[in-house]
XYZ file of C-alpha atoms in Angstrom:
424
model
C 135.335 112.350 105.855
C 135.076 111.304 102.311
C 131.814 112.341 100.655
C 129.607 109.555 99.983
C 127.601 109.552 96.690
C 125.091 107.410 98.253
C 124.805 105.840 102.048
C 122.007 103.277 102.922
C 119.914 103.269 106.321
C 118.911 99.846 107.284
C 115.797 99.722 109.642
C 116.439 96.552 111.797
C 114.632 97.352 115.256
C 111.559 95.462 114.360
C 110.229 92.738 116.906
C 108.434 90.978 114.638
C 105.696 89.996 116.675
C 103.816 88.172 114.027
C 106.477 85.435 114.132
C 105.510 84.571 117.769
C 107.901 82.615 119.793
C 110.577 82.912 117.144
C 110.954 86.538 118.206
C 110.375 86.232 121.537
C 113.918 86.771 122.405
C 115.628 87.831 119.166
C 115.060 90.616 116.619
C 113.298 89.554 113.278
C 116.208 90.664 110.949
C 118.058 88.426 112.883
C 115.965 85.372 112.640
C 117.354 82.234 110.498
C 116.405 81.647 107.095
C 117.621 79.143 104.528
C 119.858 76.919 106.871
C 122.709 79.132 107.071
C 121.787 82.731 106.556
C 119.694 85.142 108.810
C 117.261 87.516 107.244
C 119.150 90.871 107.367
C 122.231 89.243 105.217
C 119.956 89.835 102.173
C 119.690 93.623 102.434
C 123.544 93.493 103.432
C 124.620 91.502 100.590
C 122.565 93.725 98.434
C 124.144 96.894 99.285
C 127.693 95.646 98.638
C 126.711 93.780 95.583
C 125.357 97.005 94.208
C 128.410 99.046 95.430
C 127.179 100.670 98.523
C 129.946 100.667 101.294
C 128.284 102.685 103.755
C 125.360 101.361 105.755
C 123.988 102.416 109.211
C 122.267 99.614 110.799
C 119.397 100.700 113.116
C 118.650 98.136 115.889
C 116.236 98.484 119.004
C 114.554 95.618 119.969
C 116.460 92.431 121.714
C 119.841 93.845 119.400
C 122.355 91.415 121.152
C 122.463 88.640 118.406
C 122.304 91.404 115.982
C 124.983 92.918 116.777
C 127.204 89.918 117.178
C 126.481 88.827 113.778
C 127.020 91.883 112.036
C 130.025 92.315 113.872
C 132.408 94.959 112.219
C 131.071 93.618 108.685
C 133.566 91.241 107.365
C 131.748 88.838 105.427
C 130.123 91.646 103.394
C 133.276 93.444 103.115
C 131.994 96.140 105.194
C 135.087 96.435 107.159
C 136.193 99.744 105.988
C 138.367 102.796 107.421
C 135.775 105.101 106.080
C 132.381 104.385 106.101
C 131.390 100.396 106.131
C 128.649 99.101 108.544
C 127.893 100.816 111.711
C 125.253 99.735 114.374
C 123.410 102.336 115.465
C 121.172 101.836 118.738
C 119.055 104.198 120.442
C 121.249 106.278 122.629
C 120.928 108.206 125.786
C 121.157 111.992 125.249
C 122.190 114.581 127.815
C 118.765 115.518 128.851
C 116.817 112.052 128.056
C 117.081 108.775 126.250
C 114.764 108.335 123.251
C 113.321 104.819 121.879
C 113.268 105.070 118.001
C 109.324 105.641 118.220
C 108.635 105.037 114.432
C 110.788 104.281 110.979
C 111.262 108.067 110.135
C 112.235 108.937 113.775
C 114.727 106.444 114.182
C 116.304 107.887 110.915
C 115.969 111.525 112.379
C 117.865 110.898 115.279
C 120.755 109.502 113.134
C 120.888 112.926 111.426
C 124.560 113.357 112.663
C 125.760 110.170 111.459
C 124.278 111.169 107.915
C 125.863 114.737 107.728
C 128.991 113.243 108.726
C 129.123 111.807 104.752
C 127.290 114.600 103.684
C 125.919 112.310 100.947
C 123.700 113.153 97.371
C 121.375 110.559 97.910
C 120.154 108.315 101.310
C 118.719 104.676 100.610
C 116.401 103.701 103.170
C 115.691 99.784 103.825
C 114.383 97.412 105.747
C 115.983 94.641 107.344
C 113.542 92.048 107.032
C 112.696 90.970 103.534
C 113.908 88.416 101.445
C 114.779 89.678 97.833
C 117.727 90.595 95.535
C 117.817 94.047 94.249
C 120.301 96.266 92.319
C 120.185 99.553 94.155
C 122.644 101.010 91.391
C 119.751 100.419 88.914
C 117.224 102.235 91.350
C 119.452 105.318 92.038
C 119.942 105.679 88.152
C 116.062 105.684 87.866
C 116.275 108.191 90.542
C 118.707 110.613 88.620
C 116.775 110.392 85.453
C 114.052 111.683 86.544
C 115.838 114.286 88.381
C 113.744 113.018 91.636
C 113.427 113.957 95.166
C 112.294 110.704 96.276
C 112.035 107.627 94.332
C 109.772 104.601 95.960
C 110.403 100.958 94.599
C 106.912 99.485 94.370
C 105.900 96.153 93.069
C 102.722 94.933 91.474
C 100.405 92.881 93.779
C 97.146 91.439 93.422
C 94.473 93.846 93.459
C 92.658 91.801 96.398
C 96.008 91.839 98.387
C 96.654 95.917 97.918
C 94.845 97.236 100.854
C 97.802 95.567 103.085
C 100.447 97.650 101.599
C 101.056 101.438 100.937
C 99.823 101.721 97.368
C 100.991 104.504 95.097
C 99.174 105.959 91.752
C 101.668 107.144 89.353
C 101.036 108.276 85.764
C 103.266 106.932 82.073
C 106.186 108.257 83.300
C 106.111 106.923 86.827
C 105.527 110.054 88.611
C 103.587 109.718 91.656
C 100.230 111.369 91.847
C 98.874 110.130 95.241
C 99.864 107.752 97.833
C 97.590 105.757 100.307
C 98.603 103.873 103.194
C 96.656 100.448 103.544
C 93.336 102.007 101.618
C 90.391 100.146 102.079
C 89.560 100.726 98.462
C 92.862 100.688 96.748
C 92.935 102.812 93.393
C 96.307 100.873 92.345
C 98.115 97.548 92.243
C 101.479 99.152 92.836
C 102.515 98.602 96.383
C 105.147 100.144 98.251
C 108.493 98.123 99.210
C 109.570 100.138 101.751
C 112.629 100.988 99.968
C 113.160 104.631 99.331
C 115.864 106.709 97.972
C 115.997 110.507 99.311
C 117.806 113.521 97.449
C 119.504 114.294 100.889
C 118.502 117.801 101.398
C 115.187 116.774 100.796
C 115.016 114.040 103.328
C 116.817 116.273 105.861
C 114.204 119.193 105.513
C 111.498 116.711 105.751
C 113.116 115.087 108.818
C 113.763 118.322 110.581
C 110.105 119.741 109.657
C 108.486 116.447 110.942
C 110.719 116.257 114.242
C 107.962 116.582 116.781
C 105.363 114.607 115.189
C 104.479 111.279 117.276
C 105.506 108.026 115.867
C 107.018 109.643 112.834
C 106.686 107.143 109.733
C 107.731 107.474 106.090
C 104.382 105.720 104.555
C 102.198 107.591 107.217
C 104.186 110.902 107.350
C 106.815 111.913 105.388
C 105.650 110.915 101.939
C 102.483 112.528 102.508
C 104.391 115.697 103.854
C 106.434 115.627 100.261
C 103.432 114.925 98.451
C 101.575 118.054 99.792
C 104.805 119.943 98.964
C 104.339 118.541 95.407
C 107.888 117.137 95.280
C 109.292 114.930 92.387
C 108.398 111.674 93.516
C 108.801 108.371 91.470
C 107.829 104.903 91.495
C 110.634 102.501 90.320
C 108.866 99.328 89.299
C 110.598 95.954 90.531
C 109.351 92.744 89.048
C 111.857 90.248 91.071
C 111.246 87.926 93.740
C 110.439 89.702 96.990
C 109.170 88.292 99.830
C 108.106 89.772 103.593
C 108.650 86.993 106.059
C 106.532 88.602 108.232
C 104.251 85.991 109.194
C 104.814 82.232 110.245
C 103.079 81.044 107.024
C 105.156 83.289 104.837
C 108.269 82.455 106.684
C 107.755 78.531 106.483
C 106.434 79.158 102.835
C 109.815 81.419 101.667
C 111.972 78.743 103.043
C 110.243 75.876 101.539
C 110.542 77.823 98.175
C 114.256 77.103 98.808
C 114.410 73.423 97.920
C 112.243 73.538 94.914
C 113.671 71.604 91.757
C 114.105 75.087 90.129
C 113.722 77.804 92.894
C 112.322 80.891 92.557
C 114.726 82.446 94.423
C 118.087 81.030 93.839
C 120.924 81.196 96.473
C 123.478 79.772 94.300
C 124.012 82.758 91.712
C 127.602 83.436 91.448
C 126.987 87.014 90.127
C 125.108 87.895 92.708
C 126.161 86.223 96.145
C 124.510 86.464 99.549
C 127.062 86.644 102.274
C 126.518 85.835 106.092
C 128.775 85.214 109.368
C 128.977 81.406 109.683
C 132.760 81.065 111.568
C 134.413 78.129 110.898
C 132.296 74.915 111.234
C 132.880 71.286 110.821
C 131.673 69.202 107.643
C 127.962 67.815 108.029
C 128.018 63.960 108.588
C 125.207 61.879 106.912
C 125.088 58.246 108.711
C 124.752 55.147 106.471
C 121.352 54.936 107.659
C 120.084 58.303 106.786
C 117.697 59.333 104.011
C 117.921 63.002 102.618
C 115.404 64.207 100.004
C 114.867 67.518 98.603
C 116.623 69.263 101.373
C 119.216 71.728 102.661
C 121.379 70.597 105.381
C 123.577 72.787 107.239
C 127.181 72.592 107.729
C 128.351 70.414 111.055
C 124.893 68.998 111.261
C 125.014 64.813 112.167
C 121.739 63.146 110.479
C 121.053 59.432 111.578
C 117.595 59.987 110.170
C 115.291 60.806 107.528
C 115.073 64.336 106.487
C 112.198 64.935 103.638
C 111.330 68.550 101.995
C 112.933 70.141 104.854
C 115.492 73.214 105.566
C 118.118 72.135 108.381
C 120.410 74.653 109.786
C 124.103 74.145 111.097
C 125.072 71.764 113.586
C 121.852 70.135 114.091
C 121.671 66.507 115.074
C 118.668 64.461 113.982
C 118.692 60.988 115.959
C 118.290 57.339 114.721
C 114.789 56.521 113.168
C 113.829 60.057 113.496
C 111.444 61.486 110.338
C 111.534 65.120 109.693
C 109.070 66.437 106.683
C 108.194 69.695 105.212
C 109.858 71.354 108.215
C 112.425 74.019 109.148
C 115.037 72.883 112.064
C 117.504 75.942 112.969
C 120.970 75.815 114.141
C 122.157 74.078 117.254
C 118.918 71.841 117.810
C 119.146 68.622 119.155
C 116.575 65.941 117.915
C 116.472 62.452 119.785
C 115.394 59.308 118.192
C 112.477 58.089 116.797
C 111.027 61.620 116.506
C 108.510 62.730 113.912
C 108.313 66.232 112.768
C 105.604 67.182 110.343
C 105.408 71.062 109.140
C 107.427 72.307 112.250
C 109.366 75.598 112.981
C 112.273 74.742 115.686
C 114.013 77.478 116.677
C 117.670 77.680 117.503
C 118.981 75.527 120.378
C 116.132 73.328 120.904
C 116.166 69.759 122.834
C 113.498 67.616 121.546
C 113.719 64.045 123.258
C 113.100 60.782 122.209
C 109.614 59.462 120.681
C 108.130 62.524 120.130
C 105.579 63.095 117.718
C 105.138 67.566 116.270
C 102.519 68.174 114.213
C 99.844 65.474 114.139
C 96.375 65.564 114.175
C 93.668 67.989 112.690
C 93.958 71.802 112.713
C 92.109 73.563 115.456
C 92.236 77.322 116.046
C 94.848 78.505 118.388
C 93.990 79.165 122.011
C 96.861 81.513 122.839
C 97.372 84.233 120.004
C 94.919 82.967 117.069
C 95.873 85.934 114.738
C 99.540 84.543 114.887
C 99.216 80.986 114.915
C 96.911 80.185 112.350
C 98.829 78.506 109.657
C 98.591 74.890 110.622
C 102.356 74.705 111.857
C 103.870 73.779 115.153
C 106.196 76.305 116.477
C 108.705 75.576 118.991
C 110.584 78.697 120.252
C 114.414 79.168 120.947
C 116.457 77.156 123.593
C 113.159 75.171 124.393
C 113.202 71.459 125.637
C 110.547 69.128 124.826
C 110.537 65.628 126.961
C 110.868 62.447 125.562
C 107.456 60.170 125.082
C 105.272 63.008 124.447
C 102.667 64.328 121.020
C 102.273 67.681 120.109
C 99.423 68.778 117.914
C 99.308 71.176 114.639
C 98.846 74.893 115.009
C 100.526 74.601 118.640
C 103.252 76.761 120.156
C 106.037 76.244 122.637
C 108.172 78.425 124.310
C 110.742 77.477 127.422
C 111.745 74.255 129.321
C 108.939 71.820 129.547
C 108.373 68.923 131.306
C 106.397 65.907 131.034
C 103.378 66.998 133.293
C 103.083 70.026 131.147
C 101.222 67.598 128.763
C 97.744 66.363 129.807
C 98.464 62.531 129.142
C 101.393 62.972 127.463
C 99.715 65.013 124.807
C 99.520 68.670 123.708
C 96.374 69.090 121.518
C 96.131 70.920 118.232
C 95.915 74.652 118.922
C 97.025 74.562 122.633
C 100.120 76.205 123.686
C 102.681 75.993 126.348
C 104.291 79.488 127.009
C 106.251 79.282 130.127
C 106.247 82.416 132.267
C 108.745 85.503 131.428
C 108.530 84.287 127.706
C 107.144 86.895 125.326
C 105.401 85.119 122.106
């Protein structure tokens, strides 16, 4: 096996429970984004754009779509005889079968994979963030400081710092302390969950902590190395980075793509974002259609109006329908004379004629108020909404619904219809 200077380990097994019905049957990194992409496309594209051609993708929760999407890595030029992309699910050992129980535990369970490349450095990534980063520049920083571990950080408002792992660093950016979600943060440099480890240091730490339950980088590995007085440095990143872990942040990140001058540009020639789309026919815009400030995916047929929205591939929007400030994922069919306002509709849904979504006044959600709290009406994958019904704001639907599920044809704001057997 040819030795690789740096390999990447991409953690893509998260459920993403804060996305509610959007992740009931699909892992968060496989959720659609920006019309044609999936969230995992961004770190994968960052890898190949940074010259990293060996990536292990660690999957666990609902891995089928993720595995199918990644395949052998052709869209990202990661179909290599040596290296390339390898999907690494939990596997059954001779004595027992063990799920990944924490971020560091997942990496530990794949020591053999990493050792097969005998790398000098290991890059640890999360599969559910939207950003562009040249990891080669971060590696140069790591080498220049003779670091044992380098943590990518970015400044956040001080009032938000308690949501993150926070580093305290000196003028040389050497880390003197690390606090995981502190109540009273002493710094606004938040960890992005992106690490470069010198391989020998990482291996020693993982072996030493192998019996730690739910072993995690932020809670266990970094404090362990800090106690050993390891050389830890903070690499400050000042570009666009978004954790799309909530419905509000996911919706906002999509809406930012359609700004007149988008803060996050998908069309830069020198830093392309690659994805697995397959062969899709061109989009069709009927003479009666009207499109304004929107992204429309390939293969879609638009017969109505689309304003300030992101529409995926192979979507049909019927005559007289109006879609505003919404995200419609691929394969969804929307009937005639439908109004969608601030809605997220997942893949392969069917919405009947004369349906109104996102109407009325905001009300707290009665099913899961911590997840559904952002004024968005959310419809989960493969759901069916019958004709002639009205759905309020901050409402959630998952499953095949019928007219009888709607009291007087209405699902009030804050109400939910979650069919039995659907996790949301």
